Amino acid sequence: MIRQPIYYVAFFTTTFTSMDEVRTKAPEALAAHIAKSKELAAEGSLMMAGAFLDNPGEPISTMGVLTTMEAAEAYAKGDPFVQNGLVSQWHIRPWANILD
């Protein structure tokens, strides 16, 4: 039996309705979020991250794919958007990558 690599996907729902609103109302949080994400990617615990494209009438949602549950929890709890109350909800789900 082939065992698939397991990753942990952290999903976030923000309080914003567009990326323009994020850039206008939370530029410091956005800059800190991007800097921390790049740092974790360089360390190897964050495989990919980003925002889903704007969907009019819905909040901006984002996600990050991390290598361990511990890294995913730390990423979520330490995120500037989460810490500043700019995320209405977040959760983590394990994910099996069939391509690795």
JSON list of N, CA and C in Angstrom, two decimals, residues 57-89:
[
{"chain": "A", "resi": 57, "resn": "GLY", "atom": "N", "xyz": [-19.70, 39.81, -2.97]},
{"chain": "A", "resi": 57, "resn": "GLY", "atom": "CA", "xyz": [-20.70, 39.53, -1.96]},
{"chain": "A", "resi": 57, "resn": "GLY", "atom": "C", "xyz": [-20.26, 38.55, -0.89]},
{"chain": "A", "resi": 58, "resn": "GLU", "atom": "N", "xyz": [-19.07, 37.99, -1.04]},
{"chain": "A", "resi": 58, "resn": "GLU", "atom": "CA", "xyz": [-18.56, 37.04, -0.05]},
{"chain": "A", "resi": 58, "resn": "GLU", "atom": "C", "xyz": [-17.26, 37.57, 0.54]},
{"chain": "A", "resi": 59, "resn": "PRO", "atom": "N", "xyz": [-16.97, 37.19, 1.78]},
{"chain": "A", "resi": 59, "resn": "PRO", "atom": "CA", "xyz": [-15.70, 37.60, 2.39]},
{"chain": "A", "resi": 59, "resn": "PRO", "atom": "C", "xyz": [-14.51, 36.96, 1.67]},
{"chain": "A", "resi": 60, "resn": "ILE", "atom": "N", "xyz": [-13.37, 37.63, 1.74]},
{"chain": "A", "resi": 60, "resn": "ILE", "atom": "CA", "xyz": [-12.12, 37.08, 1.21]},
{"chain": "A", "resi": 60, "resn": "ILE", "atom": "C", "xyz": [-11.74, 35.88, 2.07]},
{"chain": "A", "resi": 61, "resn": "SER", "atom": "N", "xyz": [-11.41, 34.77, 1.40]},
{"chain": "A", "resi": 61, "resn": "SER", "atom": "CA", "xyz": [-10.94, 33.57, 2.07]},
{"chain": "A", "resi": 61, "resn": "SER", "atom": "C", "xyz": [-9.51, 33.29, 1.62]},
{"chain": "A", "resi": 62, "resn": "THR", "atom": "N", "xyz": [-8.73, 32.75, 2.56]},
{"chain": "A", "resi": 62, "resn": "THR", "atom": "CA", "xyz": [-7.33, 32.43, 2.27]},
{"chain": "A", "resi": 62, "resn": "THR", "atom": "C", "xyz": [-7.03, 31.03, 2.78]},
{"chain": "A", "resi": 63, "resn": "MET", "atom": "N", "xyz": [-5.86, 30.53, 2.39]},
{"chain": "A", "resi": 63, "resn": "MET", "atom": "CA", "xyz": [-5.43, 29.23, 2.89]},
{"chain": "A", "resi": 63, "resn": "MET", "atom": "C", "xyz": [-3.92, 29.11, 2.86]},
{"chain": "A", "resi": 64, "resn": "GLY", "atom": "N", "xyz": [-3.42, 28.24, 3.69]},
{"chain": "A", "resi": 64, "resn": "GLY", "atom": "CA", "xyz": [-2.01, 27.90, 3.70]},
{"chain": "A", "resi": 64, "resn": "GLY", "atom": "C", "xyz": [-1.87, 26.39, 3.85]},
{"chain": "A", "resi": 65, "resn": "VAL", "atom": "N", "xyz": [-0.91, 25.81, 3.14]},
{"chain": "A", "resi": 65, "resn": "VAL", "atom": "CA", "xyz": [-0.65, 24.37, 3.22]},
{"chain": "A", "resi": 65, "resn": "VAL", "atom": "C", "xyz": [0.66, 24.19, 3.98]},
{"chain": "A", "resi": 66, "resn": "LEU", "atom": "N", "xyz": [0.58, 23.48, 5.10]},
{"chain": "A", "resi": 66, "resn": "LEU", "atom": "CA", "xyz": [1.73, 23.32, 5.97]},
{"chain": "A", "resi": 66, "resn": "LEU", "atom": "C", "xyz": [2.08, 21.86, 6.17]},
{"chain": "A", "resi": 67, "resn": "THR", "atom": "N", "xyz": [3.29, 21.61, 6.64]},
{"chain": "A", "resi": 67, "resn": "THR", "atom": "CA", "xyz": [3.83, 20.26, 6.72]},
{"chain": "A", "resi": 67, "resn": "THR", "atom": "C", "xyz": [3.39, 19.48, 7.96]},
{"chain": "A", "resi": 68, "resn": "THR", "atom": "N", "xyz": [3.03, 20.16, 9.03]},
{"chain": "A", "resi": 68, "resn": "THR", "atom": "CA", "xyz": [2.60, 19.47, 10.26]},
{"chain": "A", "resi": 68, "resn": "THR", "atom": "C", "xyz": [1.40, 20.20, 10.86]},
{"chain": "A", "resi": 69, "resn": "MET", "atom": "N", "xyz": [0.66, 19.48, 11.70]},
{"chain": "A", "resi": 69, "resn": "MET", "atom": "CA", "xyz": [-0.46, 20.09, 12.41]},
{"chain": "A", "resi": 69, "resn": "MET", "atom": "C", "xyz": [0.04, 21.20, 13.33]},
{"chain": "A", "resi": 70, "resn": "GLU", "atom": "N", "xyz": [1.17, 20.96, 13.98]},
{"chain": "A", "resi": 70, "resn": "GLU", "atom": "CA", "xyz": [1.73, 21.97, 14.88]},
{"chain": "A", "resi": 70, "resn": "GLU", "atom": "C", "xyz": [2.08, 23.26, 14.12]},
{"chain": "A", "resi": 71, "resn": "ALA", "atom": "N", "xyz": [2.68, 23.10, 12.94]},
{"chain": "A", "resi": 71, "resn": "ALA", "atom": "CA", "xyz": [3.02, 24.27, 12.13]},
{"chain": "A", "resi": 71, "resn": "ALA", "atom": "C", "xyz": [1.76, 25.00, 11.67]},
{"chain": "A", "resi": 72, "resn": "ALA", "atom": "N", "xyz": [0.72, 24.24, 11.31]},
{"chain": "A", "resi": 72, "resn": "ALA", "atom": "CA", "xyz": [-0.53, 24.85, 10.87]},
{"chain": "A", "resi": 72, "resn": "ALA", "atom": "C", "xyz": [-1.20, 25.63, 12.00]},
{"chain": "A", "resi": 73, "resn": "GLU", "atom": "N", "xyz": [-1.21, 25.05, 13.20]},
{"chain": "A", "resi": 73, "resn": "GLU", "atom": "CA", "xyz": [-1.80, 25.75, 14.34]},
{"chain": "A", "resi": 73, "resn": "GLU", "atom": "C", "xyz": [-1.02, 27.00, 14.70]},
{"chain": "A", "resi": 74, "resn": "ALA", "atom": "N", "xyz": [0.30, 26.92, 14.66]},
{"chain": "A", "resi": 74, "resn": "ALA", "atom": "CA", "xyz": [1.13, 28.09, 14.96]},
{"chain": "A", "resi": 74, "resn": "ALA", "atom": "C", "xyz": [0.93, 29.18, 13.90]},
{"chain": "A", "resi": 75, "resn": "TYR", "atom": "N", "xyz": [0.84, 28.76, 12.64]},
{"chain": "A", "resi": 75, "resn": "TYR", "atom": "CA", "xyz": [0.61, 29.70, 11.54]},
{"chain": "A", "resi": 75, "resn": "TYR", "atom": "C", "xyz": [-0.71, 30.44, 11.75]},
{"chain": "A", "resi": 76, "resn": "ALA", "atom": "N", "xyz": [-1.75, 29.69, 12.08]},
{"chain": "A", "resi": 76, "resn": "ALA", "atom": "CA", "xyz": [-3.07, 30.30, 12.26]},
{"chain": "A", "resi": 76, "resn": "ALA", "atom": "C", "xyz": [-3.10, 31.21, 13.49]},
{"chain": "A", "resi": 77, "resn": "LYS", "atom": "N", "xyz": [-2.66, 30.71, 14.61]},
{"chain": "A", "resi": 77, "resn": "LYS", "atom": "CA", "xyz": [-2.75, 31.48, 15.86]},
{"chain": "A", "resi": 77, "resn": "LYS", "atom": "C", "xyz": [-1.83, 32.70, 15.83]},
{"chain": "A", "resi": 78, "resn": "GLY", "atom": "N", "xyz": [-0.73, 32.64, 15.08]},
{"chain": "A", "resi": 78, "resn": "GLY", "atom": "CA", "xyz": [0.21, 33.74, 15.01]},
{"chain": "A", "resi": 78, "resn": "GLY", "atom": "C", "xyz": [-0.03, 34.70, 13.87]},
{"chain": "A", "resi": 79, "resn": "ASP", "atom": "N", "xyz": [-1.04, 34.44, 13.05]},
{"chain": "A", "resi": 79, "resn": "ASP", "atom": "CA", "xyz": [-1.29, 35.28, 11.88]},
{"chain": "A", "resi": 79, "resn": "ASP", "atom": "C", "xyz": [-1.76, 36.67, 12.31]},
{"chain": "A", "resi": 80, "resn": "PRO", "atom": "N", "xyz": [-1.20, 37.72, 11.71]},
{"chain": "A", "resi": 80, "resn": "PRO", "atom": "CA", "xyz": [-1.60, 39.08, 12.07]},
{"chain": "A", "resi": 80, "resn": "PRO", "atom": "C", "xyz": [-3.09, 39.36, 11.87]},
{"chain": "A", "resi": 81, "resn": "PHE", "atom": "N", "xyz": [-3.69, 38.76, 10.87]},
{"chain": "A", "resi": 81, "resn": "PHE", "atom": "CA", "xyz": [-5.13, 38.96, 10.66]},
{"chain": "A", "resi": 81, "resn": "PHE", "atom": "C", "xyz": [-5.93, 38.33, 11.80]},
{"chain": "A", "resi": 82, "resn": "VAL", "atom": "N", "xyz": [-5.54, 37.14, 12.23]},
{"chain": "A", "resi": 82, "resn": "VAL", "atom": "CA", "xyz": [-6.21, 36.47, 13.35]},
{"chain": "A", "resi": 82, "resn": "VAL", "atom": "C", "xyz": [-5.99, 37.28, 14.63]},
{"chain": "A", "resi": 83, "resn": "GLN", "atom": "N", "xyz": [-4.76, 37.66, 14.89]},
{"chain": "A", "resi": 83, "resn": "GLN", "atom": "CA", "xyz": [-4.44, 38.38, 16.12]},
{"chain": "A", "resi": 83, "resn": "GLN", "atom": "C", "xyz": [-5.11, 39.74, 16.22]},
{"chain": "A", "resi": 84, "resn": "ASN", "atom": "N", "xyz": [-5.43, 40.34, 15.09]},
{"chain": "A", "resi": 84, "resn": "ASN", "atom": "CA", "xyz": [-6.06, 41.67, 15.08]},
{"chain": "A", "resi": 84, "resn": "ASN", "atom": "C", "xyz": [-7.57, 41.61, 14.86]},
{"chain": "A", "resi": 85, "resn": "GLY", "atom": "N", "xyz": [-8.16, 40.42, 14.98]},
{"chain": "A", "resi": 85, "resn": "GLY", "atom": "CA", "xyz": [-9.61, 40.28, 14.86]},
{"chain": "A", "resi": 85, "resn": "GLY", "atom": "C", "xyz": [-10.14, 40.51, 13.45]},
{"chain": "A", "resi": 86, "resn": "LEU", "atom": "N", "xyz": [-9.31, 40.29, 12.44]},
{"chain": "A", "resi": 86, "resn": "LEU", "atom": "CA", "xyz": [-9.71, 40.52, 11.05]},
{"chain": "A", "resi": 86, "resn": "LEU", "atom": "C", "xyz": [-10.11, 39.23, 10.34]},
{"chain": "A", "resi": 87, "resn": "VAL", "atom": "N", "xyz": [-10.22, 38.15, 11.09]},
{"chain": "A", "resi": 87, "resn": "VAL", "atom": "CA", "xyz": [-10.65, 36.85, 10.58]},
{"chain": "A", "resi": 87, "resn": "VAL", "atom": "C", "xyz": [-11.89, 36.45, 11.37]},
{"chain": "A", "resi": 88, "resn": "SER", "atom": "N", "xyz": [-12.97, 36.13, 10.66]},
{"chain": "A", "resi": 88, "resn": "SER", "atom": "CA", "xyz": [-14.21, 35.75, 11.34]},
{"chain": "A", "resi": 88, "resn": "SER", "atom": "C", "xyz": [-14.20, 34.28, 11.75]},
{"chain": "A", "resi": 89, "resn": "GLN", "atom": "N", "xyz": [-13.46, 33.46, 11.02]},
{"chain": "A", "resi": 89, "resn": "GLN", "atom": "CA", "xyz": [-13.33, 32.05, 11.39]},
{"chain": "A", "resi": 89, "resn": "GLN", "atom": "C", "xyz": [-12.13, 31.43, 10.69]}
]
